Amino acid sequence: MRCPICADEFFWPDEPTVSLHNAEHDRYELVDISALSPAKQADLARRGYRECPNPSGDTSRHFLPATYANYADPLVVGLVGASTSGKTHLLTAMIRQAYTGGLRPYRITAAALDFRRHAHFRENYIERFERGGALPATKTGIIDAADILLLRGPGGERPVTFFDVAGEDLESPEARNRASRFLVGADAVIFVHASDDPLETRRPAAASENKSFDLAIERLQGIDGSGALPATIAVTKSDRLRYQPPADRWLRRGDEQVLDAARIRDESRDVYAYLHHIGAGASLRPFESFARTTMHFVSASGGDAVGEAMDKWFPRGVRPTRVLEPLVSILAMTGVIPGVEAEKVGKP
Ligand SMILES: Nc1nc2c(ncn2[C@@H]2O[C@H](COP(=O)(O)OP(=O)(O)OP(=O)(O)O)[C@@H](O)[C@H]2O)c(=O)[nH]1
Ligand SMILES: [Mg+2]
Ligand SMILES: [Zn+2]
């Protein structure tokens, strides 16, 4: 199997042990479960971890949920976008909504697979976001996943690992940048472009350059079969476009309740026209580079934050809009949402 964290392939031995996290000492302890009843074994496996043998040794020690290898077809989804483009807010709003039943129209439920990782994500991201606090910039040099969920639905059970690293690392041309290595194991990519964002990204909105997209595409193209990788472009911070066609009409729709490939194609066409019109042609490169792509207008917070650098908040609270649409497209293109309609998503 392939480890979702370090992207190395390794053999997962059938050992009767799991590592349990000891919170008091903040360490993992190896427990032999062979003498326990099957019910207790299953319970400990659900709560326990397995250390990745870390074959290339290019990552620090890391642990996977002990049940990870029980699932046949795990997914790794990465976010790519410039620094302050809105990746972390979008991922937080997306995972939050997936948890609160947002994928119900597709008969998919979401649960934590990695309980410790999810508890951390909940406390530090979801809860802060729900209180109307802006989230801090992601630290550079992080080579770890944000969260690992288990999605259950008509397509079976699929673990989904999300990567959200610092835009600065994604924009760094340094060869073999460790933080962007997740791309090597990615099954799908969410490209994040901030609409109307000259202030925060410190570049004119029209400048047709998108280093993070270019570098990621270049890196992905070095991998066999990467052309078939499903990708979606999320134009986030679209709340700033809410009175502007064509974004207004999509934002007003709110969350969709059915999968409709033709509607997704219409939205993609509108996003394409928008990006083209503002001269952000470079942000359309994923569309040209991958066989299956969709594009969406989204807003994580629903409005601008106020305040200073480390202490920013959303004065009217947060109102995520259409944040699940990029994820739903990815789920359709990766078969997590099965069926004939899903098979049409992202195709011309
Ligand atoms: N108006 C509006 N502002 C947003 C939205 N999402 C994020 N922002 C603003 O954009 C800033 C940056 O967002 P982040 O999610 O931290 O961006 P990032 O891409 O994760 O940035 P790095 O971690 O530095 O790569 C936030 O502090 C917010 O002020 C949105 O949906 N609407
Ligand atoms: Mg971030
Ligand atoms: Zn690993």
mmCIF file of C-alpha atoms and ligand atoms in Angstrom:
data_model
loop_
_atom_site.group_PDB
_atom_site.id
_atom_site.type_symbol
_atom_site.label_atom_id
_atom_site.label_comp_id
_atom_site.label_asym_id
_atom_site.label_seq_id
_atom_site.Cartn_x
_atom_site.Cartn_y
_atom_site.Cartn_z
ATOM 1 C CA MET A 1 0.000 0.000 0.000
ATOM 2 C CA ARG A 2 0.961 3.618 -0.283
ATOM 3 C CA CYS A 3 1.257 5.741 2.814
ATOM 4 C CA PRO A 4 -0.892 8.875 2.413
ATOM 5 C CA ILE A 5 1.526 10.922 4.517
ATOM 6 C CA CYS A 6 4.953 10.169 3.005
ATOM 7 C CA ALA A 7 3.690 8.780 -0.329
ATOM 8 C CA ASP A 8 6.012 5.792 -0.020
ATOM 9 C CA GLU A 9 4.916 2.299 -0.922
ATOM 10 C CA PHE A 10 5.250 -0.266 1.789
ATOM 11 C CA PHE A 11 4.017 -3.673 2.811
ATOM 12 C CA TRP A 12 1.569 -3.512 5.698
ATOM 13 C CA PRO A 13 2.314 -6.661 7.700
ATOM 14 C CA ASP A 14 -0.508 -8.541 9.334
ATOM 15 C CA GLU A 15 0.710 -8.096 12.891
ATOM 16 C CA PRO A 16 -1.457 -8.469 15.985
ATOM 17 C CA THR A 17 -0.302 -5.156 17.405
ATOM 18 C CA VAL A 18 -1.555 -1.601 17.389
ATOM 19 C CA SER A 19 -0.035 1.591 18.709
ATOM 20 C CA LEU A 20 -2.253 3.402 21.167
ATOM 21 C CA HIS A 21 -1.651 7.027 21.949
ATOM 22 C CA ASN A 22 -0.968 7.766 25.574
ATOM 23 C CA ALA A 23 -2.214 11.316 26.056
ATOM 24 C CA GLU A 24 -0.573 11.782 29.439
ATOM 25 C CA HIS A 25 2.912 11.119 28.110
ATOM 26 C CA ASP A 26 2.085 12.150 24.561
ATOM 27 C CA ARG A 27 3.546 9.055 23.010
ATOM 28 C CA TYR A 28 2.440 5.935 21.177
ATOM 29 C CA GLU A 29 2.600 2.600 22.974
ATOM 30 C CA LEU A 30 2.699 -0.672 21.112
ATOM 31 C CA VAL A 31 0.016 -3.070 22.356
ATOM 32 C CA ASP A 32 -0.260 -6.771 21.524
ATOM 33 C CA ILE A 33 -3.926 -7.502 20.898
ATOM 34 C CA SER A 34 -3.614 -11.176 19.897
ATOM 35 C CA ALA A 35 -4.997 -12.509 23.181
ATOM 36 C CA LEU A 36 -8.076 -10.268 23.137
ATOM 37 C CA SER A 37 -11.548 -11.150 21.931
ATOM 38 C CA PRO A 38 -12.334 -10.222 18.331
ATOM 39 C CA ALA A 39 -14.663 -7.451 19.521
ATOM 40 C CA LYS A 40 -11.937 -5.869 21.631
ATOM 41 C CA GLN A 41 -9.389 -6.297 18.859
ATOM 42 C CA ALA A 42 -11.682 -4.485 16.473
ATOM 43 C CA ASP A 43 -12.293 -1.720 18.993
ATOM 44 C CA LEU A 44 -8.593 -1.166 19.631
ATOM 45 C CA ALA A 45 -7.848 -1.271 15.917
ATOM 46 C CA ARG A 46 -10.429 1.443 15.373
ATOM 47 C CA ARG A 47 -8.821 3.680 17.973
ATOM 48 C CA GLY A 48 -5.263 2.615 17.344
ATOM 49 C CA TYR A 49 -2.446 3.518 14.988
ATOM 50 C CA ARG A 50 0.322 1.867 13.035
ATOM 51 C CA GLU A 51 3.678 3.421 12.559
ATOM 52 C CA CYS A 52 4.664 3.911 8.954
ATOM 53 C CA PRO A 53 8.044 2.200 8.373
ATOM 54 C CA ASN A 54 8.961 5.410 6.568
ATOM 55 C CA PRO A 55 10.997 3.580 3.919
ATOM 56 C CA SER A 56 12.765 6.565 2.392
ATOM 57 C CA GLY A 57 13.223 8.209 5.750
ATOM 58 C CA ASP A 58 12.457 11.607 4.261
ATOM 59 C CA THR A 59 9.697 12.396 6.751
ATOM 60 C CA SER A 60 9.683 12.451 10.514
ATOM 61 C CA ARG A 61 8.002 9.522 12.350
ATOM 62 C CA HIS A 62 4.360 9.233 11.515
ATOM 63 C CA PHE A 63 1.422 7.032 12.360
ATOM 64 C CA LEU A 64 -1.577 5.959 10.320
ATOM 65 C CA PRO A 65 -4.970 4.856 11.605
ATOM 66 C CA ALA A 66 -4.617 1.110 12.213
ATOM 67 C CA THR A 67 -7.628 0.405 9.982
ATOM 68 C CA TYR A 68 -6.275 2.425 7.056
ATOM 69 C CA ALA A 69 -5.217 -0.644 5.077
ATOM 70 C CA ASN A 70 -8.667 -2.234 5.468
ATOM 71 C CA TYR A 71 -9.993 0.039 2.761
ATOM 72 C CA ALA A 72 -9.246 -0.837 -0.800
ATOM 73 C CA ASP A 73 -9.249 2.485 -2.526
ATOM 74 C CA PRO A 74 -7.965 5.393 -0.469
ATOM 75 C CA LEU A 75 -7.925 8.911 -1.863
ATOM 76 C CA VAL A 76 -5.440 11.697 -1.338
ATOM 77 C CA VAL A 77 -6.683 15.180 -2.159
ATOM 78 C CA GLY A 78 -4.379 18.184 -2.136
ATOM 79 C CA LEU A 79 -5.044 21.896 -2.223
ATOM 80 C CA VAL A 80 -2.861 24.075 -4.415
ATOM 81 C CA GLY A 81 -2.873 27.859 -4.504
ATOM 82 C CA ALA A 82 -0.918 31.006 -3.810
ATOM 83 C CA SER A 83 -0.216 32.175 -0.313
ATOM 84 C CA THR A 84 -3.378 33.754 1.225
ATOM 85 C CA SER A 85 -5.477 32.546 -1.687
ATOM 86 C CA GLY A 86 -7.877 31.022 0.851
ATOM 87 C CA LYS A 87 -6.957 27.325 0.897
ATOM 88 C CA THR A 88 -7.176 26.811 4.636
ATOM 89 C CA HIS A 89 -10.502 28.617 5.008
ATOM 90 C CA LEU A 90 -11.951 26.673 2.106
ATOM 91 C CA LEU A 91 -10.755 23.311 3.403
ATOM 92 C CA THR A 92 -12.046 24.090 6.897
ATOM 93 C CA ALA A 93 -15.460 25.136 5.610
ATOM 94 C CA MET A 94 -15.549 22.096 3.342
ATOM 95 C CA ILE A 95 -14.629 19.495 5.944
ATOM 96 C CA ARG A 96 -16.930 21.129 8.479
ATOM 97 C CA GLN A 97 -19.856 20.873 6.114
ATOM 98 C CA ALA A 98 -19.015 17.316 5.052
ATOM 99 C CA TYR A 99 -19.145 16.415 8.739
ATOM 100 C CA THR A 100 -22.457 18.074 9.388
ATOM 101 C CA GLY A 101 -24.231 16.011 6.758
ATOM 102 C CA GLY A 102 -23.576 18.213 3.743
ATOM 103 C CA LEU A 103 -23.003 15.193 1.496
ATOM 104 C CA ARG A 104 -26.380 13.666 2.388
ATOM 105 C CA PRO A 105 -27.870 14.509 -1.029
ATOM 106 C CA TYR A 106 -25.260 12.126 -2.443
ATOM 107 C CA ARG A 107 -25.970 9.545 0.272
ATOM 108 C CA ILE A 108 -22.482 9.977 1.676
ATOM 109 C CA THR A 109 -21.614 10.336 5.329
ATOM 110 C CA ALA A 110 -18.285 11.526 6.696
ATOM 111 C CA ALA A 111 -16.564 10.358 9.867
ATOM 112 C CA ALA A 112 -13.103 10.792 11.301
ATOM 113 C CA LEU A 113 -10.736 7.980 10.406
ATOM 114 C CA ASP A 114 -7.781 9.471 12.227
ATOM 115 C CA PHE A 115 -9.361 10.573 15.518
ATOM 116 C CA ARG A 116 -6.356 12.438 16.872
ATOM 117 C CA ARG A 117 -5.757 14.302 13.652
ATOM 118 C CA HIS A 118 -9.408 15.196 13.365
ATOM 119 C CA ALA A 119 -9.628 16.380 16.982
ATOM 120 C CA HIS A 120 -6.716 18.690 16.272
ATOM 121 C CA PHE A 121 -8.286 19.959 13.069
ATOM 122 C CA ARG A 122 -11.616 20.496 14.811
ATOM 123 C CA GLU A 123 -10.177 22.402 17.750
ATOM 124 C CA ASN A 124 -7.747 24.544 15.814
ATOM 125 C CA TYR A 125 -9.621 25.192 12.616
ATOM 126 C CA ILE A 126 -13.301 24.265 12.567
ATOM 127 C CA GLU A 127 -14.153 25.664 16.012
ATOM 128 C CA ARG A 128 -12.248 28.876 15.520
ATOM 129 C CA PHE A 129 -13.893 29.329 12.139
ATOM 130 C CA GLU A 130 -17.353 28.698 13.633
ATOM 131 C CA ARG A 131 -16.705 31.406 16.227
ATOM 132 C CA GLY A 132 -16.045 33.831 13.370
ATOM 133 C CA GLY A 133 -12.284 33.921 13.805
ATOM 134 C CA ALA A 134 -10.057 34.127 10.742
ATOM 135 C CA LEU A 135 -7.589 31.247 10.517
ATOM 136 C CA PRO A 136 -3.853 31.839 10.652
ATOM 137 C CA ALA A 137 -1.590 31.458 7.631
ATOM 138 C CA THR A 138 -0.323 27.906 7.303
ATOM 139 C CA LYS A 139 3.224 27.448 8.556
ATOM 140 C CA THR A 140 5.833 26.704 5.943
ATOM 141 C CA GLY A 141 7.602 23.376 5.944
ATOM 142 C CA ILE A 142 4.595 21.310 6.989
ATOM 143 C CA ILE A 143 4.765 17.889 5.393
ATOM 144 C CA ASP A 144 1.743 16.370 7.039
ATOM 145 C CA ALA A 145 -1.916 15.877 6.197
ATOM 146 C CA ALA A 146 -4.609 18.155 7.594
ATOM 147 C CA ASP A 147 -7.259 15.505 8.187
ATOM 148 C CA ILE A 148 -8.172 11.935 7.235
ATOM 149 C CA LEU A 149 -11.876 11.199 6.836
ATOM 150 C CA LEU A 150 -13.796 8.060 6.071
ATOM 151 C CA LEU A 151 -16.533 8.607 3.523
ATOM 152 C CA ARG A 152 -19.265 5.975 3.347
ATOM 153 C CA GLY A 153 -21.707 5.864 0.502
ATOM 154 C CA PRO A 154 -23.057 3.931 -2.444
ATOM 155 C CA GLY A 155 -19.514 3.735 -3.834
ATOM 156 C CA GLY A 156 -18.305 1.934 -0.697
ATOM 157 C CA GLU A 157 -16.006 3.131 2.059
ATOM 158 C CA ARG A 158 -13.160 5.405 1.055
ATOM 159 C CA PRO A 159 -10.578 7.056 3.309
ATOM 160 C CA VAL A 160 -9.818 10.580 2.112
ATOM 161 C CA THR A 161 -6.644 12.346 3.192
ATOM 162 C CA PHE A 162 -6.489 16.114 2.733
ATOM 163 C CA PHE A 163 -3.286 18.101 2.338
ATOM 164 C CA ASP A 164 -3.182 21.840 2.937
ATOM 165 C CA VAL A 165 0.329 23.267 2.953
ATOM 166 C CA ALA A 166 1.583 26.834 2.871
ATOM 167 C CA GLY A 167 1.206 28.673 -0.420
ATOM 168 C CA GLU A 168 4.738 29.904 0.063
ATOM 169 C CA ASP A 169 5.994 26.315 -0.168
ATOM 170 C CA LEU A 170 3.895 25.689 -3.266
ATOM 171 C CA GLU A 171 5.334 28.788 -4.901
ATOM 172 C CA SER A 172 8.906 27.871 -4.119
ATOM 173 C CA PRO A 173 10.682 26.509 -7.166
ATOM 174 C CA GLU A 174 13.209 24.710 -4.992
ATOM 175 C CA ALA A 175 13.500 21.261 -6.502
ATOM 176 C CA ARG A 176 11.972 18.441 -4.485
ATOM 177 C CA ASN A 177 10.422 20.866 -2.056
ATOM 178 C CA ARG A 178 9.353 18.555 0.743
ATOM 179 C CA ALA A 179 6.175 20.362 1.652
ATOM 180 C CA SER A 180 4.718 19.897 -1.819
ATOM 181 C CA ARG A 181 5.709 16.252 -2.021
ATOM 182 C CA PHE A 182 2.107 15.246 -1.290
ATOM 183 C CA LEU A 183 1.516 15.899 -4.983
ATOM 184 C CA VAL A 184 3.420 12.703 -5.751
ATOM 185 C CA GLY A 185 0.696 10.671 -4.073
ATOM 186 C CA ALA A 186 -2.282 12.892 -4.895
ATOM 187 C CA ASP A 187 -5.343 11.335 -6.547
ATOM 188 C CA ALA A 188 -7.074 14.663 -7.096
ATOM 189 C CA VAL A 189 -6.221 18.329 -6.746
ATOM 190 C CA ILE A 190 -8.275 21.348 -5.734
ATOM 191 C CA PHE A 191 -6.700 24.428 -7.323
ATOM 192 C CA VAL A 192 -7.625 27.538 -5.370
ATOM 193 C CA HIS A 193 -7.740 30.958 -7.009
ATOM 194 C CA ALA A 194 -8.776 33.992 -4.960
ATOM 195 C CA SER A 195 -11.149 36.250 -6.830
ATOM 196 C CA ASP A 196 -10.535 39.961 -6.830
ATOM 197 C CA ASP A 197 -7.617 39.746 -4.497
ATOM 198 C CA PRO A 198 -4.896 42.234 -5.372
ATOM 199 C CA LEU A 199 -4.320 43.360 -1.793
ATOM 200 C CA GLU A 200 -3.702 40.099 -0.054
ATOM 201 C CA THR A 201 -1.723 38.312 -2.702
ATOM 202 C CA ARG A 202 0.145 41.533 -3.425
ATOM 203 C CA ARG A 203 -0.152 41.091 -7.135
ATOM 204 C CA PRO A 204 -2.592 42.655 -9.503
ATOM 205 C CA ALA A 205 -5.625 40.470 -10.025
ATOM 206 C CA ALA A 206 -4.990 40.537 -13.719
ATOM 207 C CA ALA A 207 -1.359 39.465 -13.680
ATOM 208 C CA SER A 208 -1.431 36.292 -15.662
ATOM 209 C CA GLU A 209 0.881 34.258 -13.578
ATOM 210 C CA ASN A 210 0.139 31.591 -11.073
ATOM 211 C CA LYS A 211 3.326 30.093 -9.798
ATOM 212 C CA SER A 212 1.734 27.632 -7.405
ATOM 213 C CA PHE A 213 -0.467 26.222 -10.181
ATOM 214 C CA ASP A 214 2.412 26.070 -12.654
ATOM 215 C CA LEU A 215 4.798 24.334 -10.303
ATOM 216 C CA ALA A 216 2.188 21.828 -9.165
ATOM 217 C CA ILE A 217 1.193 21.009 -12.732
ATOM 218 C CA GLU A 218 4.804 20.619 -13.728
ATOM 219 C CA ARG A 219 5.411 18.308 -10.822
ATOM 220 C CA LEU A 220 2.287 16.276 -11.500
ATOM 221 C CA GLN A 221 3.113 15.957 -15.170
ATOM 222 C CA GLY A 222 6.287 14.141 -14.209
ATOM 223 C CA ILE A 223 4.144 11.306 -12.878
ATOM 224 C CA ASP A 224 2.717 8.550 -15.073
ATOM 225 C CA GLY A 225 -0.974 8.851 -15.754
ATOM 226 C CA SER A 226 -1.222 12.290 -14.194
ATOM 227 C CA GLY A 227 -3.152 13.603 -17.197
ATOM 228 C CA ALA A 228 -6.076 11.514 -15.999
ATOM 229 C CA LEU A 229 -5.964 13.084 -12.553
ATOM 230 C CA PRO A 230 -9.251 14.785 -11.706
ATOM 231 C CA ALA A 231 -8.855 18.444 -10.862
ATOM 232 C CA THR A 232 -11.148 21.254 -9.887
ATOM 233 C CA ILE A 233 -10.556 24.989 -9.819
ATOM 234 C CA ALA A 234 -12.237 26.773 -6.931
ATOM 235 C CA VAL A 235 -12.539 30.528 -7.329
ATOM 236 C CA THR A 236 -12.826 31.381 -3.683
ATOM 237 C CA LYS A 237 -13.643 34.658 -1.892
ATOM 238 C CA SER A 238 -16.447 34.891 -4.462
ATOM 239 C CA ASP A 239 -18.463 36.831 -1.893
ATOM 240 C CA ARG A 240 -16.599 39.776 -3.392
ATOM 241 C CA LEU A 241 -18.299 39.025 -6.704
ATOM 242 C CA ARG A 242 -21.779 38.551 -5.331
ATOM 243 C CA TYR A 243 -23.327 41.417 -7.306
ATOM 244 C CA GLN A 244 -21.383 40.592 -10.426
ATOM 245 C CA PRO A 245 -22.452 38.302 -13.209
ATOM 246 C CA PRO A 246 -21.782 35.464 -13.769
ATOM 247 C CA ALA A 247 -20.793 34.667 -10.157
ATOM 248 C CA ASP A 248 -23.961 36.157 -8.632
ATOM 249 C CA ARG A 249 -26.265 33.604 -10.157
ATOM 250 C CA TRP A 250 -24.224 30.667 -8.839
ATOM 251 C CA LEU A 251 -23.754 32.094 -5.371
ATOM 252 C CA ARG A 252 -27.490 32.679 -5.040
ATOM 253 C CA ARG A 253 -28.163 29.001 -5.661
ATOM 254 C CA GLY A 254 -26.460 28.009 -2.421
ATOM 255 C CA ASP A 255 -25.664 24.332 -1.956
ATOM 256 C CA GLU A 256 -26.783 21.977 -4.665
ATOM 257 C CA GLN A 257 -29.001 19.020 -3.835
ATOM 258 C CA VAL A 258 -28.500 16.810 -6.876
ATOM 259 C CA LEU A 259 -25.560 15.831 -9.023
ATOM 260 C CA ASP A 260 -26.020 17.305 -12.481
ATOM 261 C CA ALA A 261 -23.085 17.114 -14.868
ATOM 262 C CA ALA A 262 -24.632 19.624 -17.291
ATOM 263 C CA ARG A 263 -25.089 22.191 -14.539
ATOM 264 C CA ILE A 264 -21.496 21.664 -13.393
ATOM 265 C CA ARG A 265 -20.390 22.177 -16.989
ATOM 266 C CA ASP A 266 -22.354 25.453 -17.105
ATOM 267 C CA GLU A 267 -20.740 26.695 -13.929
ATOM 268 C CA SER A 268 -17.306 25.665 -15.218
ATOM 269 C CA ARG A 269 -17.960 27.585 -18.400
ATOM 270 C CA ASP A 270 -18.871 30.701 -16.394
ATOM 271 C CA VAL A 271 -15.765 30.428 -14.229
ATOM 272 C CA TYR A 272 -13.669 29.981 -17.346
ATOM 273 C CA ALA A 273 -15.182 33.132 -18.863
ATOM 274 C CA TYR A 274 -14.640 35.044 -15.638
ATOM 275 C CA LEU A 275 -10.973 34.061 -15.262
ATOM 276 C CA HIS A 276 -10.361 34.711 -18.915
ATOM 277 C CA HIS A 277 -12.074 38.105 -18.728
ATOM 278 C CA ILE A 278 -10.016 39.340 -15.775
ATOM 279 C CA GLY A 279 -6.837 38.205 -17.493
ATOM 280 C CA ALA A 280 -6.138 35.381 -15.071
ATOM 281 C CA GLY A 281 -5.501 32.971 -17.897
ATOM 282 C CA ALA A 282 -2.651 31.359 -15.970
ATOM 283 C CA SER A 283 -5.154 30.087 -13.431
ATOM 284 C CA LEU A 284 -6.849 28.159 -16.230
ATOM 285 C CA ARG A 285 -3.837 25.955 -16.809
ATOM 286 C CA PRO A 286 -5.238 23.058 -14.757
ATOM 287 C CA PHE A 287 -8.188 23.042 -17.137
ATOM 288 C CA GLU A 288 -5.833 22.653 -20.081
ATOM 289 C CA SER A 289 -3.577 20.108 -18.387
ATOM 290 C CA PHE A 290 -5.982 17.515 -17.013
ATOM 291 C CA ALA A 291 -8.586 15.456 -18.811
ATOM 292 C CA ARG A 292 -11.313 15.921 -16.224
ATOM 293 C CA THR A 293 -11.788 19.288 -14.591
ATOM 294 C CA THR A 294 -14.597 21.360 -13.143
ATOM 295 C CA MET A 295 -14.654 24.949 -11.934
ATOM 296 C CA HIS A 296 -16.702 26.539 -9.190
ATOM 297 C CA PHE A 297 -17.396 29.872 -7.525
ATOM 298 C CA VAL A 298 -17.143 29.443 -3.760
ATOM 299 C CA SER A 299 -16.853 31.485 -0.610
ATOM 300 C CA ALA A 300 -15.562 30.053 2.644
ATOM 301 C CA SER A 301 -16.416 32.927 4.952
ATOM 302 C CA GLY A 302 -19.109 34.810 3.039
ATOM 303 C CA GLY A 303 -17.369 38.133 3.665
ATOM 304 C CA ASP A 304 -14.116 39.922 4.398
ATOM 305 C CA ALA A 305 -12.247 39.659 7.677
ATOM 306 C CA VAL A 306 -11.376 42.740 9.717
ATOM 307 C CA GLY A 307 -8.540 43.298 12.183
ATOM 308 C CA GLU A 308 -4.786 42.983 12.149
ATOM 309 C CA ALA A 309 -2.508 40.189 10.945
ATOM 310 C CA MET A 310 -2.693 37.623 13.758
ATOM 311 C CA ASP A 311 -6.074 38.694 15.093
ATOM 312 C CA LYS A 312 -8.549 38.869 12.284
ATOM 313 C CA TRP A 313 -12.197 37.934 12.451
ATOM 314 C CA PHE A 314 -15.354 37.965 10.390
ATOM 315 C CA PRO A 315 -17.588 40.628 11.932
ATOM 316 C CA ARG A 316 -20.836 39.050 10.776
ATOM 317 C CA GLY A 317 -19.737 35.493 11.471
ATOM 318 C CA VAL A 318 -19.109 33.025 8.686
ATOM 319 C CA ARG A 319 -21.471 31.981 5.936
ATOM 320 C CA PRO A 320 -19.836 29.418 3.675
ATOM 321 C CA THR A 321 -21.321 29.323 0.192
ATOM 322 C CA ARG A 322 -21.025 26.395 -2.208
ATOM 323 C CA VAL A 323 -17.875 25.121 -0.503
ATOM 324 C CA LEU A 324 -18.882 21.506 -1.065
ATOM 325 C CA GLU A 325 -19.240 21.849 -4.829
ATOM 326 C CA PRO A 326 -15.508 21.380 -5.609
ATOM 327 C CA LEU A 327 -15.444 18.351 -3.300
ATOM 328 C CA VAL A 328 -18.597 16.868 -4.833
ATOM 329 C CA SER A 329 -17.008 17.205 -8.281
ATOM 330 C CA ILE A 330 -13.875 15.434 -7.064
ATOM 331 C CA LEU A 331 -15.965 12.703 -5.458
ATOM 332 C CA ALA A 332 -17.870 12.218 -8.702
ATOM 333 C CA MET A 333 -14.682 12.109 -10.771
ATOM 334 C CA THR A 334 -13.034 9.587 -8.430
ATOM 335 C CA GLY A 335 -16.027 7.263 -8.205
ATOM 336 C CA VAL A 336 -16.811 7.974 -4.568
ATOM 337 C CA ILE A 337 -20.120 9.141 -6.018
ATOM 338 C CA PRO A 338 -20.859 6.374 -8.532
ATOM 339 C CA GLY A 339 -23.206 6.249 -11.487
ATOM 340 C CA VAL A 340 -23.739 7.437 -15.035
ATOM 341 C CA GLU A 341 -24.232 11.095 -14.081
ATOM 342 C CA ALA A 342 -21.011 11.086 -12.048
ATOM 343 C CA GLU A 343 -19.135 9.609 -14.989
ATOM 344 C CA LYS A 344 -20.033 12.656 -17.067
ATOM 345 C CA VAL A 345 -18.754 15.180 -14.520
ATOM 346 C CA GLY A 346 -15.737 17.130 -15.699
ATOM 347 C CA LYS A 347 -15.815 15.751 -19.215
ATOM 348 C CA PRO A 348 -16.197 18.155 -22.111
HETATM 349 N N1 LIG B 1 -13.787 37.673 1.593
HETATM 350 C C1 LIG B 1 -13.251 36.470 1.844
HETATM 351 N N2 LIG B 1 -12.030 36.402 2.406
HETATM 352 C C2 LIG B 1 -11.509 35.178 2.629
HETATM 353 C C3 LIG B 1 -12.190 33.968 2.314
HETATM 354 N N3 LIG B 1 -11.402 32.928 2.645
HETATM 355 C C4 LIG B 1 -10.269 33.456 3.143
HETATM 356 N N4 LIG B 1 -10.322 34.801 3.144
HETATM 357 C C5 LIG B 1 -9.291 35.751 3.586
HETATM 358 O O1 LIG B 1 -8.062 35.371 3.031
HETATM 359 C C6 LIG B 1 -7.073 35.226 4.044
HETATM 360 C C7 LIG B 1 -6.157 34.074 3.714
HETATM 361 O O2 LIG B 1 -6.871 32.866 3.746
HETATM 362 P P1 LIG B 1 -6.166 31.469 4.054
HETATM 363 O O3 LIG B 1 -7.236 30.426 4.015
HETATM 364 O O4 LIG B 1 -5.359 31.539 5.282
HETATM 365 O O5 LIG B 1 -5.222 31.340 2.798
HETATM 366 P P2 LIG B 1 -4.168 30.178 2.474
HETATM 367 O O6 LIG B 1 -4.266 29.932 1.011
HETATM 368 O O7 LIG B 1 -4.404 29.021 3.360
HETATM 369 O O8 LIG B 1 -2.800 30.877 2.790
HETATM 370 P P3 LIG B 1 -1.390 30.175 3.203
HETATM 371 O O9 LIG B 1 -1.685 29.258 4.335
HETATM 372 O O10 LIG B 1 -0.503 31.304 3.574
HETATM 373 O O11 LIG B 1 -0.917 29.473 1.978
HETATM 374 C C8 LIG B 1 -7.877 35.025 5.336
HETATM 375 O O12 LIG B 1 -7.260 35.563 6.432
HETATM 376 C C9 LIG B 1 -9.158 35.761 5.074
HETATM 377 O O13 LIG B 1 -9.053 37.084 5.528
HETATM 378 C C10 LIG B 1 -13.490 34.102 1.710
HETATM 379 O O14 LIG B 1 -14.167 33.112 1.372
HETATM 380 N N5 LIG B 1 -13.958 35.358 1.503
HETATM 381 MG MG MG B 2 -3.251 28.013 4.635
HETATM 382 ZN ZN ZN B 3 4.541 7.055 5.559
#
